[in-house]
């Protein structure tokens, strides 16, 4: 039951909340897989009952998410014709907190297929904006498929919800079994300041798809069972089965007549038995007990099976085998490493276009919150804004330096280009270097003026009029 919502607002709220609830079980399962908390289904064979609760984990789902997420590195914005509004947005999003929130949203979008960044004003009068990231477990949104703008959004927090609609934000809390509207905030613009970050968008999946796919879930379960069987096998491998032919019961008792436990017999440093006397034609003879050991099965099939499943995971996720803990017999060369990462780099580069679009929408949301309005003039000022990212191939500093030298040799004017500095050092460091260069240039000009004036020895005089006064 709701108090304080109109019929249209209630319809929007119920639609968005039902989307969260519909996807919750699947998203929770992916979270458990990422955290290595999911229980694996057992077949009831090959695993002894005491070993079924053995904590065996495998981090392939987390690796499939974190590896490409670390290669998506936002690096500021660019625009063909700058403006004061662009500089404001650039500076607001260049602060450490917004940059960290963006990284959280990117990582969550790979885990659950999408994540949401909400932009609100600060409670103080400092003019700052606050960015909060929410996963698909706690948020949902309706997006215009033509423009990509958010039409409505819902965010859940402990004890309530926040509904974002054009021109207003509605806070809802649950009290005494009722959902009550506790606060309404009217805004001076119709932008819904929620940006959706998605991985793997398609026509059929406009909100993307998770990196933890159904095949990866199945391969992870198989891998955990292989490790569990290998762990069980290791216990038998370290204590192989032995036998004694012709032994007597008293050979397995201690001095007090107590039967020696099987474990004590197995871990003994030496297994020895005395010869047994026998009577044959009244002549005592000794019969020797025959001791032996059963051949233990090799553990190599388990390792080969795990390697086979790792190859399937590599094919599904485009992760090189060495990322999955499989060590090749011959160490790969630098060219082989780059070739093995080529598919992963290409996938990330293709996804950057969607993240560029999301970050551009985020910049517009920040501008609207900073000024409390969204006018056609502001839209024109930010037209053509482009979100930049560092190279997902993660080249070394030496490779970047060699590339820069070749470019400057071919295009001499790049020596003074700020674009080249941003490519090599990143947006933040490049801006600091440009400012420092300007300060140094200004200081050098001032020194030259002072030196020139100090070298002037002829005093400056004004001509006198006939009356002796200056004109």
Tab-separated table of C-alpha atoms in Angstrom:
chain	number	residue	atom	x	y	z
A	1	UNK	CA	0.000	0.000	0.000
A	2	UNK	CA	1.231	3.482	-0.899
A	3	UNK	CA	0.461	6.889	0.473
A	4	UNK	CA	1.380	9.960	-1.556
A	5	UNK	CA	1.888	8.603	-5.095
A	6	UNK	CA	-0.264	9.450	-8.074
A	7	UNK	CA	-1.610	6.692	-10.294
A	8	UNK	CA	1.033	7.285	-12.975
A	9	UNK	CA	3.828	7.408	-10.401
A	10	UNK	CA	2.598	4.183	-8.800
A	11	UNK	CA	2.469	2.444	-12.185
A	12	UNK	CA	6.050	3.476	-12.941
A	13	UNK	CA	7.210	2.420	-9.483
A	14	UNK	CA	5.611	-1.032	-9.725
A	15	UNK	CA	7.041	-1.620	-13.199
A	16	UNK	CA	10.585	-0.767	-12.157
A	17	UNK	CA	10.382	-2.717	-8.910
A	18	UNK	CA	9.031	-5.804	-10.690
A	19	UNK	CA	12.043	-5.673	-13.028
A	20	UNK	CA	14.408	-5.746	-10.043
A	21	UNK	CA	12.522	-8.631	-8.442
A	22	UNK	CA	12.349	-10.587	-11.696
A	23	UNK	CA	16.130	-10.490	-12.185
A	24	UNK	CA	17.073	-10.768	-8.502
A	25	UNK	CA	17.582	-14.542	-8.197
A	26	UNK	CA	19.769	-14.720	-11.274
A	27	UNK	CA	21.785	-11.667	-10.235
A	28	UNK	CA	22.247	-13.048	-6.726
A	29	UNK	CA	23.535	-16.301	-8.156
A	30	UNK	CA	26.072	-14.394	-10.252
A	31	UNK	CA	27.144	-12.475	-7.165
A	32	UNK	CA	27.679	-15.750	-5.283
A	33	UNK	CA	29.676	-17.109	-8.211
A	34	UNK	CA	31.803	-13.970	-8.319
A	35	UNK	CA	32.429	-14.206	-4.558
A	36	UNK	CA	33.020	-18.003	-4.802
A	37	UNK	CA	30.141	-18.665	-2.378
A	38	UNK	CA	27.923	-20.785	-4.624
A	39	UNK	CA	27.447	-24.441	-3.681
A	40	UNK	CA	28.171	-26.880	-6.488
A	41	UNK	CA	25.665	-29.581	-7.371
A	42	UNK	CA	27.045	-33.053	-6.593
A	43	UNK	CA	26.305	-36.207	-8.574
A	44	UNK	CA	26.493	-38.472	-5.526
A	45	UNK	CA	29.326	-40.568	-6.978
A	46	UNK	CA	33.133	-40.620	-6.634
A	47	UNK	CA	33.042	-38.188	-3.691
A	48	UNK	CA	32.944	-39.722	-0.178
A	49	UNK	CA	30.246	-38.224	2.099
A	50	UNK	CA	32.796	-36.581	4.481
A	51	UNK	CA	34.329	-34.706	1.520
A	52	UNK	CA	31.079	-33.261	0.167
A	53	UNK	CA	31.287	-30.295	2.540
A	54	UNK	CA	34.941	-29.634	1.775
A	55	UNK	CA	35.417	-25.961	0.854
A	56	UNK	CA	36.652	-26.097	-2.745
A	57	UNK	CA	36.537	-22.804	-4.660
A	58	UNK	CA	37.431	-21.606	-8.133
A	59	UNK	CA	37.835	-17.944	-9.109
A	60	UNK	CA	37.122	-18.135	-12.834
A	61	UNK	CA	33.908	-16.020	-12.719
A	62	UNK	CA	35.677	-13.202	-10.855
A	63	UNK	CA	38.563	-13.392	-13.322
A	64	UNK	CA	36.153	-13.157	-16.255
A	65	UNK	CA	34.705	-9.949	-14.780
A	66	UNK	CA	37.726	-8.192	-13.311
A	67	UNK	CA	40.203	-8.700	-16.165
A	68	UNK	CA	38.298	-6.732	-18.848
A	69	UNK	CA	36.962	-4.286	-16.230
A	70	UNK	CA	40.534	-3.260	-15.376
A	71	UNK	CA	41.153	-2.482	-19.046
A	72	UNK	CA	38.255	0.013	-19.196
A	73	UNK	CA	40.027	3.092	-17.833
A	74	UNK	CA	38.200	6.426	-18.198
A	75	UNK	CA	40.497	9.308	-19.101
A	76	UNK	CA	38.517	12.534	-19.097
A	77	UNK	CA	36.581	14.123	-21.941
A	78	UNK	CA	37.307	15.997	-25.139
A	79	UNK	CA	35.289	18.388	-27.282
A	80	UNK	CA	35.972	20.190	-30.523
A	81	UNK	CA	35.092	23.642	-29.202
A	82	UNK	CA	35.504	24.165	-25.484
A	83	UNK	CA	33.315	26.239	-23.205
A	84	UNK	CA	33.060	27.239	-19.562
A	85	UNK	CA	30.366	24.605	-19.060
A	86	UNK	CA	32.612	21.909	-20.464
A	87	UNK	CA	35.419	22.933	-18.100
A	88	UNK	CA	33.023	22.794	-15.135
A	89	UNK	CA	31.895	19.289	-16.026
A	90	UNK	CA	35.440	18.173	-16.725
A	91	UNK	CA	36.665	19.413	-13.365
A	92	UNK	CA	33.694	17.924	-11.491
A	93	UNK	CA	34.237	14.443	-12.917
A	94	UNK	CA	38.028	14.608	-12.548
A	95	UNK	CA	37.759	14.480	-8.754
A	96	UNK	CA	38.823	11.229	-7.036
A	97	UNK	CA	35.374	10.325	-5.722
A	98	UNK	CA	33.487	10.473	-9.066
A	99	UNK	CA	36.289	8.565	-10.767
A	100	UNK	CA	36.069	5.807	-8.141
A	101	UNK	CA	32.277	5.620	-8.467
A	102	UNK	CA	32.609	5.190	-12.222
A	103	UNK	CA	34.990	2.281	-11.731
A	104	UNK	CA	32.475	0.626	-9.408
A	105	UNK	CA	29.734	1.017	-12.004
A	106	UNK	CA	31.916	-0.405	-14.783
A	107	UNK	CA	32.868	-3.445	-12.708
A	108	UNK	CA	29.260	-4.067	-11.670
A	109	UNK	CA	28.034	-3.786	-15.260
A	110	UNK	CA	30.288	-6.665	-16.266
A	111	UNK	CA	29.011	-8.740	-13.355
A	112	UNK	CA	25.250	-8.191	-13.806
A	113	UNK	CA	25.129	-6.836	-17.398
A	114	UNK	CA	24.228	-3.297	-16.270
A	115	UNK	CA	24.779	-0.802	-13.471
A	116	UNK	CA	23.370	2.625	-12.646
A	117	UNK	CA	25.020	5.931	-11.704
A	118	UNK	CA	22.772	8.483	-9.993
A	119	UNK	CA	23.746	12.167	-9.962
A	120	UNK	CA	22.406	14.436	-7.225
A	121	UNK	CA	23.315	17.761	-5.682
A	122	UNK	CA	25.311	18.080	-2.499
A	123	UNK	CA	23.515	18.827	0.773
A	124	UNK	CA	25.919	21.704	1.389
A	125	UNK	CA	26.225	24.941	-0.570
A	126	UNK	CA	29.614	24.088	-2.072
A	127	UNK	CA	28.101	23.444	-5.502
A	128	UNK	CA	29.470	19.907	-5.773
A	129	UNK	CA	27.651	16.939	-7.267
A	130	UNK	CA	27.317	13.526	-5.669
A	131	UNK	CA	27.594	10.344	-7.709
A	132	UNK	CA	26.343	7.010	-6.386
A	133	UNK	CA	26.583	3.652	-8.135
A	134	UNK	CA	23.960	0.922	-7.789
A	135	UNK	CA	23.976	-2.612	-9.141
A	136	UNK	CA	21.119	-4.370	-10.897
A	137	UNK	CA	20.243	-5.900	-7.523
A	138	UNK	CA	19.149	-2.505	-6.213
A	139	UNK	CA	18.186	-0.347	-9.191
A	140	UNK	CA	16.376	-0.290	-12.513
A	141	UNK	CA	15.564	2.249	-15.205
A	142	UNK	CA	13.516	2.900	-18.313
A	143	UNK	CA	15.579	4.183	-21.249
A	144	UNK	CA	14.442	5.792	-24.489
A	145	UNK	CA	15.751	3.436	-27.210
A	146	UNK	CA	16.133	6.299	-29.715
A	147	UNK	CA	17.973	8.898	-27.647
A	148	UNK	CA	19.457	6.785	-24.874
A	149	UNK	CA	18.088	9.213	-22.269
A	150	UNK	CA	16.694	7.792	-19.043
A	151	UNK	CA	12.930	8.291	-18.712
A	152	UNK	CA	12.512	6.950	-15.160
A	153	UNK	CA	14.696	5.222	-12.578
A	154	UNK	CA	14.300	3.483	-9.226
A	155	UNK	CA	16.957	3.032	-6.556
A	156	UNK	CA	16.574	0.928	-3.442
A	157	UNK	CA	18.247	1.724	-0.150
A	158	UNK	CA	17.929	0.277	3.336
A	159	UNK	CA	14.354	0.872	4.393
A	160	UNK	CA	12.993	2.480	1.255
A	161	UNK	CA	13.211	3.600	-2.349
A	162	UNK	CA	14.014	6.690	-4.410
A	163	UNK	CA	11.978	7.217	-7.576
A	164	UNK	CA	13.507	9.482	-10.236
A	165	UNK	CA	11.054	11.044	-12.683
A	166	UNK	CA	11.286	14.001	-15.091
A	167	UNK	CA	11.387	17.158	-12.997
A	168	UNK	CA	11.135	15.461	-9.587
A	169	UNK	CA	12.633	12.965	-7.185
A	170	UNK	CA	10.425	11.066	-4.726
A	171	UNK	CA	11.733	9.409	-1.545
A	172	UNK	CA	9.692	6.487	-0.214
A	173	UNK	CA	10.102	4.749	3.153
A	174	UNK	CA	8.330	1.775	4.668
A	175	UNK	CA	6.742	2.546	8.027
A	176	UNK	CA	4.313	0.374	9.978
A	177	UNK	CA	3.720	-1.867	6.986
A	178	UNK	CA	3.021	1.033	4.623
A	179	UNK	CA	5.098	2.660	1.887
A	180	UNK	CA	4.958	6.378	2.581
A	181	UNK	CA	6.278	9.264	0.492
A	182	UNK	CA	8.560	11.137	2.866
A	183	UNK	CA	10.014	13.759	0.564
A	184	UNK	CA	9.496	15.280	-2.870
A	185	UNK	CA	12.165	17.326	-4.601
A	186	UNK	CA	11.205	19.446	-7.587
A	187	UNK	CA	13.977	20.108	-10.076
A	188	UNK	CA	14.366	22.885	-12.589
A	189	UNK	CA	14.869	20.494	-15.499
A	190	UNK	CA	13.290	17.352	-16.909
A	191	UNK	CA	16.434	15.233	-17.094
A	192	UNK	CA	16.309	12.011	-15.078
A	193	UNK	CA	19.838	12.092	-13.700
A	194	UNK	CA	20.496	8.365	-13.894
A	195	UNK	CA	23.005	6.899	-16.346
A	196	UNK	CA	22.983	3.231	-17.329
A	197	UNK	CA	26.328	1.477	-17.853
A	198	UNK	CA	25.952	-1.742	-19.869
A	199	UNK	CA	28.227	-4.482	-21.160
A	200	UNK	CA	27.424	-6.521	-24.258
A	201	UNK	CA	24.403	-4.644	-25.601
A	202	UNK	CA	22.467	-6.212	-28.454
A	203	UNK	CA	19.114	-5.554	-30.086
A	204	UNK	CA	17.596	-8.379	-28.058
A	205	UNK	CA	19.386	-7.319	-24.862
A	206	UNK	CA	19.307	-3.507	-24.658
A	207	UNK	CA	20.633	-3.642	-21.086
A	208	UNK	CA	23.511	-5.933	-22.038
A	209	UNK	CA	24.571	-9.329	-20.765
A	210	UNK	CA	26.753	-10.496	-17.908
A	211	UNK	CA	30.285	-11.764	-18.370
A	212	UNK	CA	29.266	-14.657	-16.100
A	213	UNK	CA	27.433	-16.513	-18.859
A	214	UNK	CA	25.593	-19.824	-18.623
A	215	UNK	CA	28.475	-21.779	-20.217
A	216	UNK	CA	30.924	-20.216	-17.760
A	217	UNK	CA	28.664	-21.184	-14.849
A	218	UNK	CA	28.609	-24.782	-16.073
A	219	UNK	CA	32.369	-24.916	-16.628
A	220	UNK	CA	32.977	-23.501	-13.150
A	221	UNK	CA	30.841	-26.228	-11.564
A	222	UNK	CA	32.759	-28.877	-13.503
A	223	UNK	CA	36.083	-27.346	-12.461
A	224	UNK	CA	35.125	-27.336	-8.776
A	225	UNK	CA	34.097	-31.002	-8.948
A	226	UNK	CA	37.417	-31.851	-10.611
A	227	UNK	CA	39.331	-30.119	-7.821
A	228	UNK	CA	37.232	-31.917	-5.210
A	229	UNK	CA	37.905	-35.303	-6.810
A	230	UNK	CA	41.583	-34.425	-7.024
A	231	UNK	CA	41.613	-33.477	-3.338
A	232	UNK	CA	39.938	-36.778	-2.439
A	233	UNK	CA	42.341	-38.714	-4.633
A	234	UNK	CA	45.301	-36.976	-3.004
A	235	UNK	CA	44.368	-38.464	0.379
A	236	UNK	CA	44.553	-41.986	-1.057
A	237	UNK	CA	47.603	-41.137	-3.152
A	238	UNK	CA	49.589	-40.077	-0.083
A	239	UNK	CA	48.604	-43.249	1.846
A	240	UNK	CA	48.568	-46.144	-0.660
A	241	UNK	CA	46.839	-49.404	0.254
A	242	UNK	CA	49.069	-52.177	1.634
A	243	UNK	CA	48.561	-55.882	2.175
A	244	UNK	CA	50.086	-58.664	4.273
A	245	UNK	CA	49.733	-62.318	3.219
A	246	UNK	CA	50.058	-64.933	5.933
A	247	UNK	CA	49.905	-62.530	8.879
A	248	UNK	CA	48.304	-63.412	12.216
A	249	UNK	CA	45.726	-61.334	14.142
A	250	UNK	CA	48.156	-60.808	17.001
A	251	UNK	CA	50.514	-59.069	14.583
A	252	UNK	CA	48.116	-56.111	14.603
A	253	UNK	CA	47.837	-55.641	18.362
A	254	UNK	CA	50.002	-53.637	20.724
A	255	UNK	CA	51.591	-54.788	23.972
A	256	UNK	CA	48.335	-54.372	25.869
A	257	UNK	CA	46.403	-56.438	23.356
A	258	UNK	CA	44.643	-53.470	21.829
A	259	UNK	CA	44.130	-53.612	18.079
A	260	UNK	CA	46.332	-51.048	16.332
A	261	UNK	CA	44.281	-48.438	14.460
A	262	UNK	CA	44.507	-48.556	10.690
A	263	UNK	CA	45.759	-44.963	10.598
A	264	UNK	CA	48.653	-45.783	12.949
A	265	UNK	CA	49.633	-48.713	10.787
A	266	UNK	CA	49.568	-46.556	7.648
A	267	UNK	CA	51.620	-43.661	8.981
A	268	UNK	CA	54.275	-45.865	10.566
A	269	UNK	CA	57.755	-45.195	9.328
A	270	UNK	CA	58.371	-48.923	8.755
A	271	UNK	CA	56.041	-51.872	8.421
A	272	UNK	CA	57.781	-55.041	9.562
A	273	UNK	CA	56.619	-58.419	10.902
A	274	UNK	CA	58.579	-61.311	12.371
A	275	UNK	CA	58.734	-64.658	10.636
A	276	UNK	CA	56.074	-67.104	11.820
A	277	UNK	CA	57.292	-70.514	13.132
A	278	UNK	CA	55.549	-73.607	11.731
A	279	UNK	CA	55.874	-77.318	12.634
A	280	UNK	CA	56.595	-79.700	9.803
A	281	UNK	CA	57.743	-83.292	10.584
A	282	UNK	CA	58.668	-82.082	14.049
A	283	UNK	CA	61.194	-79.694	12.562
A	284	UNK	CA	60.602	-76.054	13.290
A	285	UNK	CA	60.693	-73.855	10.250
A	286	UNK	CA	59.978	-70.167	9.771
A	287	UNK	CA	57.412	-68.826	7.326
A	288	UNK	CA	57.873	-65.261	6.181
A	289	UNK	CA	54.869	-62.969	5.856
A	290	UNK	CA	54.559	-61.470	2.390
A	291	UNK	CA	54.144	-57.684	2.499
A	292	UNK	CA	53.140	-55.588	-0.498
A	293	UNK	CA	51.506	-52.421	-1.747
A	294	UNK	CA	48.784	-51.887	-4.326
A	295	UNK	CA	49.722	-49.694	-7.261
A	296	UNK	CA	48.143	-46.254	-6.811
A	297	UNK	CA	46.230	-44.636	-9.656
A	298	UNK	CA	47.867	-41.564	-11.192
A	299	UNK	CA	46.557	-38.060	-10.479
A	300	UNK	CA	47.472	-36.899	-13.987
A	301	UNK	CA	43.971	-37.517	-15.445
A	302	UNK	CA	42.525	-34.965	-13.017
A	303	UNK	CA	45.055	-32.335	-14.093
A	304	UNK	CA	44.411	-33.060	-17.768
A	305	UNK	CA	40.649	-32.830	-17.211
A	306	UNK	CA	41.015	-29.483	-15.434
A	307	UNK	CA	43.202	-28.183	-18.264
A	308	UNK	CA	40.566	-29.217	-20.806
A	309	UNK	CA	37.839	-27.331	-18.929
A	310	UNK	CA	40.158	-24.313	-18.592
A	311	UNK	CA	40.529	-24.308	-22.379
A	312	UNK	CA	36.743	-24.205	-22.696
A	313	UNK	CA	36.627	-21.284	-20.237
A	314	UNK	CA	39.337	-19.511	-22.230
A	315	UNK	CA	37.277	-19.939	-25.388
A	316	UNK	CA	34.124	-18.632	-23.678
A	317	UNK	CA	35.701	-15.620	-21.951
A	318	UNK	CA	38.613	-14.792	-24.329
A	319	UNK	CA	40.990	-14.997	-21.362
A	320	UNK	CA	44.459	-16.448	-22.047
A	321	UNK	CA	45.107	-19.821	-20.413
A	322	UNK	CA	47.771	-18.432	-18.101
A	323	UNK	CA	45.133	-16.065	-16.667
A	324	UNK	CA	43.204	-19.176	-15.561
A	325	UNK	CA	46.114	-20.739	-13.701
A	326	UNK	CA	47.207	-23.114	-16.472
A	327	UNK	CA	50.977	-22.986	-16.981
A	328	UNK	CA	52.271	-23.964	-20.403
A	329	UNK	CA	55.319	-26.189	-20.728
A	330	UNK	CA	57.215	-23.598	-22.770
A	331	UNK	CA	57.045	-19.980	-21.537
A	332	UNK	CA	55.374	-17.817	-24.205
A	333	UNK	CA	57.276	-15.024	-25.885
A	334	UNK	CA	56.230	-11.378	-25.744
A	335	UNK	CA	54.644	-11.634	-29.200
A	336	UNK	CA	52.772	-14.773	-28.168
A	337	UNK	CA	51.436	-13.027	-25.060
A	338	UNK	CA	50.165	-10.092	-27.126
A	339	UNK	CA	48.587	-12.493	-29.613
A	340	UNK	CA	46.829	-14.413	-26.829
A	341	UNK	CA	45.411	-11.149	-25.452
A	342	UNK	CA	44.326	-9.875	-28.873
A	343	UNK	CA	40.756	-11.201	-28.709
A	344	UNK	CA	40.223	-9.797	-25.208
A	345	UNK	CA	41.562	-6.381	-26.236
A	346	UNK	CA	39.331	-6.338	-29.323
A	347	UNK	CA	36.248	-7.141	-27.240
A	348	UNK	CA	37.004	-4.323	-24.790
A	349	UNK	CA	37.623	-1.856	-27.626
A	350	UNK	CA	34.242	-2.723	-29.150
A	351	UNK	CA	32.483	-2.182	-25.813
A	352	UNK	CA	34.095	1.238	-25.280
A	353	UNK	CA	31.642	2.846	-27.706
A	354	UNK	CA	28.749	2.049	-25.356
A	355	UNK	CA	30.673	3.293	-22.334
A	356	UNK	CA	31.529	6.495	-24.206
A	357	UNK	CA	27.835	7.092	-24.768
A	358	UNK	CA	27.076	6.435	-21.091
A	359	UNK	CA	29.826	8.754	-19.872
A	360	UNK	CA	28.639	11.517	-22.228
A	361	UNK	CA	25.143	11.206	-20.717
A	362	UNK	CA	26.709	11.330	-17.265
A	363	UNK	CA	28.462	14.592	-18.193
A	364	UNK	CA	25.111	16.104	-19.220
A	365	UNK	CA	23.548	14.954	-15.939
A	366	UNK	CA	26.372	16.623	-14.010
A	367	UNK	CA	25.879	19.870	-15.942
A	368	UNK	CA	22.137	19.841	-15.199
A	369	UNK	CA	22.719	19.264	-11.476
A	370	UNK	CA	25.450	21.918	-11.254
A	371	UNK	CA	23.220	24.631	-12.742
A	372	UNK	CA	19.813	23.353	-11.682
A	373	UNK	CA	18.555	23.521	-15.258
A	374	UNK	CA	19.021	22.015	-18.694
A	375	UNK	CA	18.579	24.533	-21.499
A	376	UNK	CA	19.062	24.309	-25.277
A	377	UNK	CA	22.138	26.524	-24.888
A	378	UNK	CA	23.682	24.065	-22.421
A	379	UNK	CA	22.891	21.182	-24.738
A	380	UNK	CA	24.599	23.071	-27.569
A	381	UNK	CA	27.693	23.752	-25.438
A	382	UNK	CA	28.127	20.031	-24.747
A	383	UNK	CA	27.277	18.871	-28.244
A	384	UNK	CA	30.033	16.669	-29.556
A	385	UNK	CA	31.445	15.835	-26.119
A	386	UNK	CA	33.445	12.633	-26.265
A	387	UNK	CA	34.509	10.423	-23.375
A	388	UNK	CA	38.100	9.252	-23.628
A	389	UNK	CA	39.681	6.013	-22.389
A	390	UNK	CA	43.212	4.752	-21.990
A	391	UNK	CA	44.434	2.091	-24.405
A	392	UNK	CA	42.910	-1.264	-23.309
A	393	UNK	CA	45.968	-3.066	-24.676
A	394	UNK	CA	47.914	-1.600	-21.699
A	395	UNK	CA	51.161	-0.932	-23.607
A	396	UNK	CA	54.343	-0.505	-21.613
A	397	UNK	CA	55.871	2.916	-20.979
A	398	UNK	CA	58.725	2.024	-23.277
A	399	UNK	CA	56.365	1.114	-26.121
A	400	UNK	CA	54.414	4.345	-25.656
A	401	UNK	CA	57.651	6.336	-25.660
A	402	UNK	CA	58.871	4.691	-28.865
A	403	UNK	CA	55.531	5.356	-30.535
A	404	UNK	CA	55.607	9.020	-29.455
A	405	UNK	CA	59.125	9.492	-30.849
A	406	UNK	CA	58.058	8.065	-34.206
A	407	UNK	CA	54.968	10.282	-34.359
A	408	UNK	CA	56.897	13.444	-33.487
A	409	UNK	CA	59.536	12.571	-36.081
A	410	UNK	CA	56.851	12.217	-38.737
A	411	UNK	CA	54.789	15.235	-37.619
A	412	UNK	CA	57.034	17.919	-36.153
A	413	UNK	CA	54.120	20.083	-34.966
A	414	UNK	CA	53.127	17.359	-32.469
A	415	UNK	CA	55.972	18.523	-30.211
A	416	UNK	CA	53.760	21.334	-28.933
A	417	UNK	CA	50.484	19.401	-29.089
A	418	UNK	CA	48.486	18.856	-25.912
A	419	UNK	CA	46.790	15.892	-27.592
A	420	UNK	CA	50.069	13.976	-27.666
A	421	UNK	CA	50.604	14.696	-23.975
A	422	UNK	CA	47.132	13.380	-23.127
A	423	UNK	CA	47.748	10.199	-25.117
A	424	UNK	CA	51.036	9.481	-23.347
A	425	UNK	CA	50.398	10.702	-19.803
A	426	UNK	CA	46.621	10.668	-19.469
A	427	UNK	CA	44.193	13.546	-19.012
A	428	UNK	CA	45.004	14.409	-15.389
A	429	UNK	CA	48.800	14.465	-15.668
A	430	UNK	CA	48.660	16.202	-19.061
A	431	UNK	CA	46.565	19.062	-17.628
A	432	UNK	CA	49.067	19.533	-14.796
A	433	UNK	CA	51.966	19.550	-17.243
A	434	UNK	CA	50.254	22.138	-19.453
A	435	UNK	CA	49.582	24.403	-16.470
A	436	UNK	CA	53.154	24.081	-15.257
A	437	UNK	CA	54.478	24.857	-18.728
A	438	UNK	CA	52.343	28.003	-18.849
A	439	UNK	CA	53.576	29.114	-15.440
A	440	UNK	CA	57.179	28.537	-16.433
A	441	UNK	CA	56.660	30.398	-19.708
A	442	UNK	CA	55.097	33.310	-17.838
A	443	UNK	CA	57.964	33.394	-15.349
A	444	UNK	CA	60.529	33.381	-18.156
A	445	UNK	CA	58.800	36.293	-19.889
A	446	UNK	CA	58.784	38.293	-16.652
A	447	UNK	CA	62.494	37.608	-16.142
A	448	UNK	CA	63.259	38.854	-19.656
A	449	UNK	CA	61.272	42.079	-19.064
A	450	UNK	CA	63.075	42.727	-15.779
A	451	UNK	CA	66.453	42.028	-17.368
A	452	UNK	CA	65.700	44.375	-20.257
A	453	UNK	CA	64.565	47.193	-17.963
A	454	UNK	CA	67.567	46.718	-15.715
A	455	UNK	CA	69.903	47.103	-18.677
A	456	UNK	CA	68.390	50.502	-19.606
A	457	UNK	CA	70.712	53.277	-18.419
A	458	UNK	CA	69.198	56.281	-20.171
A	459	UNK	CA	66.570	57.899	-17.929
A	460	UNK	CA	63.205	58.630	-19.422
A	461	UNK	CA	62.558	62.426	-19.700
A	462	UNK	CA	59.603	64.403	-20.878
A	463	UNK	CA	59.844	67.518	-23.046
A	464	UNK	CA	59.229	70.846	-21.250
A	465	UNK	CA	56.950	73.601	-22.395
A	466	UNK	CA	58.093	77.191	-22.650
A	467	UNK	CA	56.778	77.861	-19.158
A	468	UNK	CA	58.903	75.062	-17.815
A	469	UNK	CA	56.026	72.705	-17.021
A	470	UNK	CA	55.588	69.314	-18.502
A	471	UNK	CA	52.939	68.597	-21.109
